Amino acid sequence: MSNEQEIAIVLGTRPEIIKLAPIIRECEAQSIPYTVIHTGQHYSDSLTSVFFEELSLPKPEYELAVGSGTHGQQTGQMIIDIEAVLLEEEPDVVLVQGDTNSVLAGAIACCKLSIELGHVEAGLRSRDRSMPEERNRVLADHASEYLFAPTAQSKRSLREEGIDDDRIHVTGNTVVDAVRQHKRVAMAETSVFDDYDLTRGEYCLLTAHRAETVDDEDRFASLLEGVGRVAERLDQDVLYPIHPRAANAVAEFGFEIPDRVRTVDPLDYIDFLALESGAALILTDSGGVQEEACILGIPCVTLRENTERPETLTVGANVLVGTDPQSICDGAREMLDRSPNWENPFGDGDAAARIIDVIRQPETPARVAG
């Protein structure tokens, strides 16, 4: 990549900001021109904007403030707004990360303008096409010139779908870069343990926010019952930083949260990373949290029937249990009986550098993730 060429980075949610932060830092370190386009898919200031300040990232050049709406309304408005920015900036490569509506909108805008697209975290597959995220990630992969697969398994998934080898680059996952860059700061600076009167290793951590989980009254009720049983059997509190979507569902369904499950407001990334690092067990329906738990060596119970992070299952860091209360209890017992000495399958923390290597010298194979 010559000095005149530029990267545009499209993001819109908290996980995207976290996982693209190492790439932004790599652009800064190598003096590569770049532009950040924040779609505003997560429209709560507590969920997104404060992350840039917290992670010491420059403020985005563009904040589209698209906000909420149906999938079609939100994605359509993003396509219109992203296209306008790309026409103004004329980047050579656009990077998107993951499986959100922001990713799909960025991919479509690039296709229509014939701008090269790079998909960070390409090749993840849950095989559940009822999930909007699964369709988003598949469409983004097939639209991309650069597919940055985090693992060899992700590369195999892409090859099975007929994508050419020369478009696929195994780089590791930027979540490893992010966790390593931020963990030391998190553990040194956080006051979250004192704030919530927690002792490291003597509490569990819960995240549950996905639409298919919390919008279904029976599934959400079953999940909460199971987590409550885990808390009672372990004689430990479960801290639940509750997403606005889940909080609205609790109110709408008239749920009573189990006694040992403590709901708190959403946390910033540094505090949440500290809580993950200190937990005895993590229960989650989040793909990113499955990865972080695996990297940090914390046992994970995934409250879903499938996962696009099967590597966590293969190495023994995670178990799938769905939302049946007894299955949740059994899964918790199984994971706590395991020794947390699994191998991290997501790379060595140099994914961002590899991604930039590929973009700068596309004709040269990138350093393969270790």
Short mmCIF file of C-alpha atoms in Angstrom, two decimals:
data_model
loop_
_atom_site.label_atom_id
_atom_site.label_comp_id
_atom_site.label_asym_id
_atom_site.label_seq_id
_atom_site.Cartn_x
_atom_site.Cartn_y
_atom_site.Cartn_z
CA MET A 1 0.00 0.00 0.00
CA SER A 2 1.43 3.36 -0.98
CA ASN A 3 1.35 6.33 1.36
CA GLU A 4 -1.49 7.87 -0.65
CA GLN A 5 -3.84 4.92 -0.19
CA GLU A 6 -6.31 4.80 2.65
CA ILE A 7 -8.29 2.34 4.74
CA ALA A 8 -11.84 3.03 5.86
CA ILE A 9 -13.03 1.17 8.95
CA VAL A 10 -16.79 0.69 9.35
CA LEU A 11 -18.07 -0.17 12.83
CA GLY A 12 -21.21 0.34 14.83
CA THR A 13 -21.33 -1.79 17.98
CA ARG A 14 -19.31 -2.28 21.13
CA PRO A 15 -17.73 -5.63 20.08
CA GLU A 16 -16.67 -4.13 16.76
CA ILE A 17 -14.97 -1.21 18.49
CA ILE A 18 -13.10 -3.59 20.80
CA LYS A 19 -11.96 -5.94 18.03
CA LEU A 20 -11.04 -3.20 15.58
CA ALA A 21 -9.14 -1.15 18.18
CA PRO A 22 -5.91 -3.12 17.58
CA ILE A 23 -6.18 -2.43 13.83
CA ILE A 24 -6.70 1.28 14.47
CA ARG A 25 -3.62 1.25 16.71
CA GLU A 26 -1.64 -0.61 14.04
CA CYS A 27 -2.61 2.02 11.45
CA GLU A 28 -1.43 4.70 13.87
CA ALA A 29 1.85 2.87 14.53
CA GLN A 30 2.58 2.45 10.81
CA SER A 31 1.32 5.94 9.84
CA ILE A 32 -1.28 4.43 7.51
CA PRO A 33 -4.06 6.87 6.54
CA TYR A 34 -7.41 5.65 7.78
CA THR A 35 -10.95 6.86 8.40
CA VAL A 36 -13.36 5.48 11.02
CA ILE A 37 -17.06 5.45 10.14
CA HIS A 38 -19.26 4.84 13.18
CA THR A 39 -22.75 3.85 12.04
CA GLY A 40 -24.35 4.31 15.46
CA GLN A 41 -25.96 0.84 15.39
CA HIS A 42 -25.58 0.80 19.18
CA TYR A 43 -27.14 4.16 19.81
CA SER A 44 -26.79 4.33 23.61
CA ASP A 45 -23.83 6.49 24.61
CA SER A 46 -23.16 4.09 27.50
CA LEU A 47 -22.71 1.25 25.01
CA THR A 48 -20.50 2.85 22.37
CA SER A 49 -19.21 6.42 22.33
CA VAL A 50 -17.53 6.21 25.71
CA PHE A 51 -15.54 3.22 24.42
CA PHE A 52 -13.42 5.42 22.18
CA GLU A 53 -12.36 7.51 25.15
CA GLU A 54 -11.95 4.49 27.43
CA LEU A 55 -9.75 2.67 24.91
CA SER A 56 -7.77 5.84 24.08
CA LEU A 57 -8.93 5.77 20.46
CA PRO A 58 -9.34 8.85 18.27
CA LYS A 59 -12.90 10.05 17.85
CA PRO A 60 -14.47 8.67 14.63
CA GLU A 61 -14.30 11.02 11.67
CA TYR A 62 -17.89 10.15 10.82
CA GLU A 63 -20.73 9.40 13.25
CA LEU A 64 -23.83 8.42 11.26
CA ALA A 65 -26.15 8.03 14.27
CA VAL A 66 -28.42 5.61 12.42
CA GLY A 67 -29.91 4.27 15.65
CA SER A 68 -32.64 1.66 15.98
CA GLY A 69 -35.28 0.36 13.59
CA THR A 70 -36.20 -2.84 11.84
CA HIS A 71 -33.34 -4.79 10.29
CA GLY A 72 -34.31 -3.49 6.86
CA GLN A 73 -34.73 0.13 7.93
CA GLN A 74 -31.49 0.17 9.89
CA THR A 75 -29.42 -1.58 7.23
CA GLY A 76 -30.89 0.45 4.39
CA GLN A 77 -30.14 3.78 6.06
CA MET A 78 -26.61 2.60 6.83
CA ILE A 79 -26.01 1.69 3.16
CA ILE A 80 -27.12 5.18 2.08
CA ASP A 81 -24.98 6.96 4.66
CA ILE A 82 -21.89 4.75 4.27
CA GLU A 83 -22.02 5.13 0.49
CA ALA A 84 -22.02 8.91 0.85
CA VAL A 85 -18.91 8.79 3.05
CA LEU A 86 -17.09 6.38 0.76
CA LEU A 87 -17.81 8.60 -2.26
CA GLU A 88 -16.30 11.52 -0.36
CA GLU A 89 -13.27 9.69 1.09
CA GLU A 90 -12.51 7.32 -1.82
CA PRO A 91 -10.67 4.71 0.30
CA ASP A 92 -8.81 1.85 -1.35
CA VAL A 93 -9.95 -0.78 1.17
CA VAL A 94 -12.85 -0.90 3.60
CA LEU A 95 -12.62 -3.09 6.71
CA VAL A 96 -15.63 -4.52 8.53
CA GLN A 97 -15.61 -6.92 11.47
CA GLY A 98 -18.01 -9.65 12.53
CA ASP A 99 -21.68 -10.15 11.70
CA THR A 100 -23.76 -7.07 12.47
CA ASN A 101 -26.05 -4.99 10.26
CA SER A 102 -23.18 -2.49 10.07
CA VAL A 103 -21.06 -5.22 8.47
CA LEU A 104 -23.72 -6.10 5.92
CA ALA A 105 -24.34 -2.45 5.07
CA GLY A 106 -20.63 -1.78 4.65
CA ALA A 107 -20.28 -4.83 2.42
CA ILE A 108 -23.18 -3.84 0.17
CA ALA A 109 -21.96 -0.24 -0.12
CA CYS A 110 -18.52 -1.49 -1.17
CA CYS A 111 -19.99 -3.86 -3.75
CA LYS A 112 -22.00 -1.09 -5.37
CA LEU A 113 -18.98 1.22 -5.53
CA SER A 114 -16.44 -1.50 -6.52
CA ILE A 115 -14.27 -0.77 -3.48
CA GLU A 116 -12.23 -3.63 -2.08
CA LEU A 117 -13.66 -5.10 1.13
CA GLY A 118 -11.81 -6.85 3.95
CA HIS A 119 -13.80 -8.93 6.44
CA VAL A 120 -12.12 -9.30 9.82
CA GLU A 121 -13.20 -12.53 11.58
CA ALA A 122 -14.24 -14.21 8.36
CA GLY A 123 -15.41 -17.81 8.14
CA LEU A 124 -17.28 -18.13 11.44
CA ARG A 125 -20.28 -20.38 11.05
CA SER A 126 -22.99 -21.48 13.48
CA ARG A 127 -24.83 -23.39 10.68
CA ASP A 128 -28.02 -21.79 12.00
CA ARG A 129 -29.45 -19.71 9.18
CA SER A 130 -32.32 -18.52 11.37
CA MET A 131 -29.80 -16.18 13.02
CA PRO A 132 -29.51 -12.78 11.27
CA GLU A 133 -25.84 -12.77 12.25
CA GLU A 134 -25.20 -15.98 10.31
CA ARG A 135 -26.66 -14.53 7.13
CA ASN A 136 -24.74 -11.27 7.61
CA ARG A 137 -21.39 -13.01 8.02
CA VAL A 138 -21.94 -15.33 5.04
CA LEU A 139 -22.91 -12.45 2.75
CA ALA A 140 -19.97 -10.34 3.91
CA ASP A 141 -17.55 -13.19 3.31
CA HIS A 142 -18.70 -13.79 -0.24
CA ALA A 143 -18.52 -10.06 -1.01
CA SER A 144 -14.97 -9.65 0.31
CA GLU A 145 -11.66 -9.51 -1.51
CA TYR A 146 -9.77 -10.09 1.76
CA LEU A 147 -11.09 -12.72 4.17
CA PHE A 148 -9.20 -12.55 7.46
CA ALA A 149 -9.97 -15.94 9.03
CA PRO A 150 -9.10 -16.19 12.73
CA THR A 151 -8.41 -19.95 12.68
CA ALA A 152 -7.69 -22.84 10.34
CA GLN A 153 -11.21 -24.11 11.01
CA SER A 154 -12.63 -20.81 9.77
CA LYS A 155 -10.54 -21.14 6.62
CA ARG A 156 -11.92 -24.64 6.03
CA SER A 157 -15.47 -23.31 6.29
CA LEU A 158 -14.70 -20.70 3.64
CA ARG A 159 -13.09 -23.20 1.30
CA GLU A 160 -16.11 -25.50 1.65
CA GLU A 161 -18.22 -22.62 0.31
CA GLY A 162 -16.03 -22.30 -2.77
CA ILE A 163 -14.05 -19.21 -1.81
CA ASP A 164 -10.62 -19.09 -3.45
CA ASP A 165 -7.58 -19.72 -1.30
CA ASP A 166 -5.88 -16.54 -2.45
CA ARG A 167 -8.61 -14.45 -0.81
CA ILE A 168 -8.30 -16.21 2.56
CA HIS A 169 -5.66 -15.25 5.14
CA VAL A 170 -5.39 -16.96 8.54
CA THR A 171 -4.37 -14.16 10.88
CA GLY A 172 -5.58 -15.10 14.34
CA ASN A 173 -8.36 -13.13 16.01
CA THR A 174 -7.93 -9.48 16.96
CA VAL A 175 -9.79 -10.26 20.20
CA VAL A 176 -6.51 -11.76 21.47
CA ASP A 177 -4.70 -8.53 20.63
CA ALA A 178 -7.43 -6.57 22.43
CA VAL A 179 -7.48 -8.73 25.55
CA ARG A 180 -3.70 -8.63 25.89
CA GLN A 181 -3.55 -4.89 25.28
CA HIS A 182 -6.24 -4.14 27.85
CA LYS A 183 -6.08 -6.83 30.55
CA ARG A 184 -3.17 -5.31 32.46
CA VAL A 185 -4.89 -1.92 32.49
CA ALA A 186 -8.16 -3.52 33.53
CA MET A 187 -6.75 -5.36 36.52
CA ALA A 188 -4.63 -2.42 37.65
CA GLU A 189 -7.18 0.36 37.30
CA THR A 190 -10.61 -1.16 37.90
CA SER A 191 -12.56 -0.58 41.08
CA VAL A 192 -15.33 -2.95 40.01
CA PHE A 193 -14.54 -5.61 42.66
CA ASP A 194 -14.90 -3.07 45.45
CA ASP A 195 -17.88 -1.43 43.78
CA TYR A 196 -19.84 -4.70 43.81
CA ASP A 197 -18.24 -6.28 46.89
CA LEU A 198 -16.82 -9.20 44.93
CA THR A 199 -13.92 -11.52 45.69
CA ARG A 200 -12.00 -12.83 42.72
CA GLY A 201 -12.77 -16.47 42.05
CA GLU A 202 -15.91 -16.41 44.23
CA TYR A 203 -18.60 -15.21 41.84
CA CYS A 204 -20.05 -16.07 38.43
CA LEU A 205 -20.65 -13.71 35.53
CA LEU A 206 -23.70 -13.78 33.25
CA THR A 207 -24.39 -12.13 29.91
CA ALA A 208 -27.67 -12.75 28.09
CA HIS A 209 -28.88 -10.32 25.46
CA ARG A 210 -29.47 -12.04 22.12
CA ALA A 211 -32.90 -11.57 20.56
CA GLU A 212 -33.55 -15.29 20.29
CA THR A 213 -32.84 -15.59 24.02
CA VAL A 214 -34.43 -12.62 25.73
CA ASP A 215 -37.33 -11.91 23.36
CA ASP A 216 -38.74 -15.40 23.93
CA GLU A 217 -40.55 -15.41 27.28
CA ASP A 218 -40.23 -19.14 27.90
CA ARG A 219 -36.56 -19.35 26.90
CA PHE A 220 -35.58 -16.32 28.96
CA ALA A 221 -37.51 -17.57 32.00
CA SER A 222 -35.87 -20.99 31.69
CA LEU A 223 -32.42 -19.41 31.38
CA LEU A 224 -32.90 -17.29 34.49
CA GLU A 225 -34.18 -20.28 36.47
CA GLY A 226 -31.13 -22.33 35.45
CA VAL A 227 -28.68 -19.57 36.33
CA GLY A 228 -30.43 -19.09 39.67
CA ARG A 229 -29.98 -22.80 40.42
CA VAL A 230 -26.28 -22.57 39.58
CA ALA A 231 -25.91 -19.66 42.01
CA GLU A 232 -27.63 -21.60 44.80
CA ARG A 233 -25.64 -24.80 44.24
CA LEU A 234 -22.32 -22.97 44.10
CA ASP A 235 -23.34 -20.65 46.95
CA GLN A 236 -22.02 -17.77 44.85
CA ASP A 237 -23.61 -14.65 43.47
CA VAL A 238 -24.03 -14.31 39.71
CA LEU A 239 -23.40 -10.78 38.51
CA TYR A 240 -25.51 -9.88 35.48
CA PRO A 241 -24.67 -6.62 33.67
CA ILE A 242 -28.04 -6.40 31.96
CA HIS A 243 -28.35 -5.15 28.41
CA PRO A 244 -31.22 -2.68 27.78
CA ARG A 245 -32.94 -5.24 25.54
CA ALA A 246 -32.91 -7.80 28.32
CA ALA A 247 -33.98 -5.26 30.95
CA ASN A 248 -36.96 -4.31 28.80
CA ALA A 249 -37.89 -7.98 28.42
CA VAL A 250 -37.70 -8.54 32.20
CA ALA A 251 -40.10 -5.64 32.72
CA GLU A 252 -42.43 -6.67 29.89
CA PHE A 253 -42.68 -10.30 31.04
CA GLY A 254 -42.92 -9.35 34.72
CA PHE A 255 -40.01 -11.58 35.72
CA GLU A 256 -38.55 -11.76 39.20
CA ILE A 257 -34.78 -12.14 39.02
CA PRO A 258 -33.51 -15.05 41.20
CA ASP A 259 -32.18 -14.02 44.60
CA ARG A 260 -28.50 -14.76 43.96
CA VAL A 261 -28.51 -13.16 40.49
CA ARG A 262 -27.51 -9.50 40.83
CA THR A 263 -28.42 -7.27 37.91
CA VAL A 264 -26.30 -4.17 37.33
CA ASP A 265 -26.13 -1.57 34.59
CA PRO A 266 -24.01 -2.28 31.50
CA LEU A 267 -20.31 -1.93 32.25
CA ASP A 268 -17.50 -0.32 30.33
CA TYR A 269 -15.05 -2.65 28.64
CA ILE A 270 -12.23 -2.30 31.13
CA ASP A 271 -14.47 -3.17 34.10
CA PHE A 272 -16.14 -6.02 32.23
CA LEU A 273 -12.78 -7.48 31.21
CA ALA A 274 -11.67 -7.35 34.84
CA LEU A 275 -14.86 -9.16 35.89
CA GLU A 276 -14.28 -11.83 33.26
CA SER A 277 -10.70 -12.29 34.45
CA GLY A 278 -11.79 -12.74 38.08
CA ALA A 279 -14.86 -14.96 37.62
CA ALA A 280 -15.09 -18.57 38.73
CA LEU A 281 -17.44 -19.29 35.81
CA ILE A 282 -18.94 -17.37 32.91
CA LEU A 283 -22.43 -18.08 31.56
CA THR A 284 -23.20 -16.37 28.27
CA ASP A 285 -25.09 -16.27 24.99
CA SER A 286 -22.41 -14.01 23.45
CA GLY A 287 -19.90 -15.20 20.87
CA GLY A 288 -17.31 -12.63 21.86
CA VAL A 289 -17.54 -13.52 25.53
CA GLN A 290 -16.95 -17.19 24.65
CA GLU A 291 -13.70 -16.13 22.98
CA GLU A 292 -12.60 -13.89 25.83
CA ALA A 293 -13.33 -16.55 28.46
CA CYS A 294 -11.27 -19.05 26.47
CA ILE A 295 -8.34 -16.63 26.14
CA LEU A 296 -8.47 -15.71 29.84
CA GLY A 297 -8.67 -19.33 31.03
CA ILE A 298 -12.12 -18.97 32.61
CA PRO A 299 -14.60 -21.88 32.24
CA CYS A 300 -17.55 -20.97 30.02
CA VAL A 301 -21.12 -22.28 29.76
CA THR A 302 -22.85 -21.12 26.58
CA LEU A 303 -26.61 -20.69 26.85
CA ARG A 304 -27.27 -21.58 23.22
CA GLU A 305 -27.79 -24.68 21.08
CA ASN A 306 -24.96 -23.79 18.68
CA THR A 307 -21.88 -21.63 18.42
CA GLU A 308 -19.85 -19.99 15.68
CA ARG A 309 -16.81 -20.46 17.95
CA PRO A 310 -16.50 -24.28 17.85
CA GLU A 311 -12.79 -24.00 18.63
CA THR A 312 -13.75 -23.21 22.22
CA LEU A 313 -15.55 -26.56 22.43
CA THR A 314 -12.69 -28.45 20.79
CA VAL A 315 -10.09 -27.23 23.29
CA GLY A 316 -12.40 -27.84 26.27
CA ALA A 317 -12.95 -24.21 27.29
CA ASN A 318 -16.69 -24.17 26.70
CA VAL A 319 -19.84 -26.30 26.69
CA LEU A 320 -23.18 -25.76 24.94
CA VAL A 321 -26.24 -26.22 27.15
CA GLY A 322 -29.15 -24.27 25.65
CA THR A 323 -31.59 -22.79 28.17
CA ASP A 324 -32.93 -25.87 29.95
CA PRO A 325 -32.37 -25.31 33.71
CA GLN A 326 -31.02 -28.79 34.41
CA SER A 327 -28.70 -28.64 31.41
CA ILE A 328 -27.36 -25.30 32.64
CA CYS A 329 -26.61 -26.80 36.06
CA ASP A 330 -24.99 -29.88 34.53
CA GLY A 331 -22.87 -27.73 32.22
CA ALA A 332 -21.69 -25.56 35.10
CA ARG A 333 -20.66 -28.62 37.09
CA GLU A 334 -18.87 -30.09 34.06
CA MET A 335 -16.87 -26.95 33.37
CA LEU A 336 -15.90 -26.37 36.99
CA ASP A 337 -14.56 -29.95 37.15
CA ARG A 338 -12.24 -29.27 34.20
CA SER A 339 -8.71 -28.00 34.54
CA PRO A 340 -8.45 -24.61 32.78
CA ASN A 341 -5.21 -25.45 30.99
CA TRP A 342 -6.58 -25.50 27.46
CA GLU A 343 -4.68 -24.04 24.53
CA ASN A 344 -5.85 -20.69 23.18
CA PRO A 345 -6.94 -21.43 19.57
CA PHE A 346 -7.30 -17.80 18.47
CA GLY A 347 -3.69 -16.82 17.83
CA ASP A 348 -0.79 -15.05 19.47
CA GLY A 349 -1.97 -11.46 19.69
CA ASP A 350 -0.48 -10.24 16.38
CA ALA A 351 -3.61 -10.49 14.23
CA ALA A 352 -3.84 -6.76 13.55
CA ALA A 353 -0.28 -6.63 12.24
CA ARG A 354 -0.96 -9.58 9.94
CA ILE A 355 -4.12 -7.97 8.58
CA ILE A 356 -2.24 -4.77 7.78
CA ASP A 357 0.56 -6.84 6.18
CA VAL A 358 -1.94 -8.38 3.78
CA ILE A 359 -3.53 -5.07 2.84
CA ARG A 360 -0.19 -3.35 2.29
CA GLN A 361 1.31 -6.21 0.28
CA PRO A 362 -1.58 -8.33 -1.05
CA GLU A 363 0.71 -10.25 -3.40
CA THR A 364 2.83 -11.47 -0.46
CA PRO A 365 1.48 -14.18 1.89
CA ALA A 366 0.87 -12.81 5.38
CA ARG A 367 2.62 -14.23 8.40
CA VAL A 368 0.50 -17.16 9.46
CA ALA A 369 -1.02 -16.99 12.93
CA GLY A 370 0.73 -19.06 15.53
#
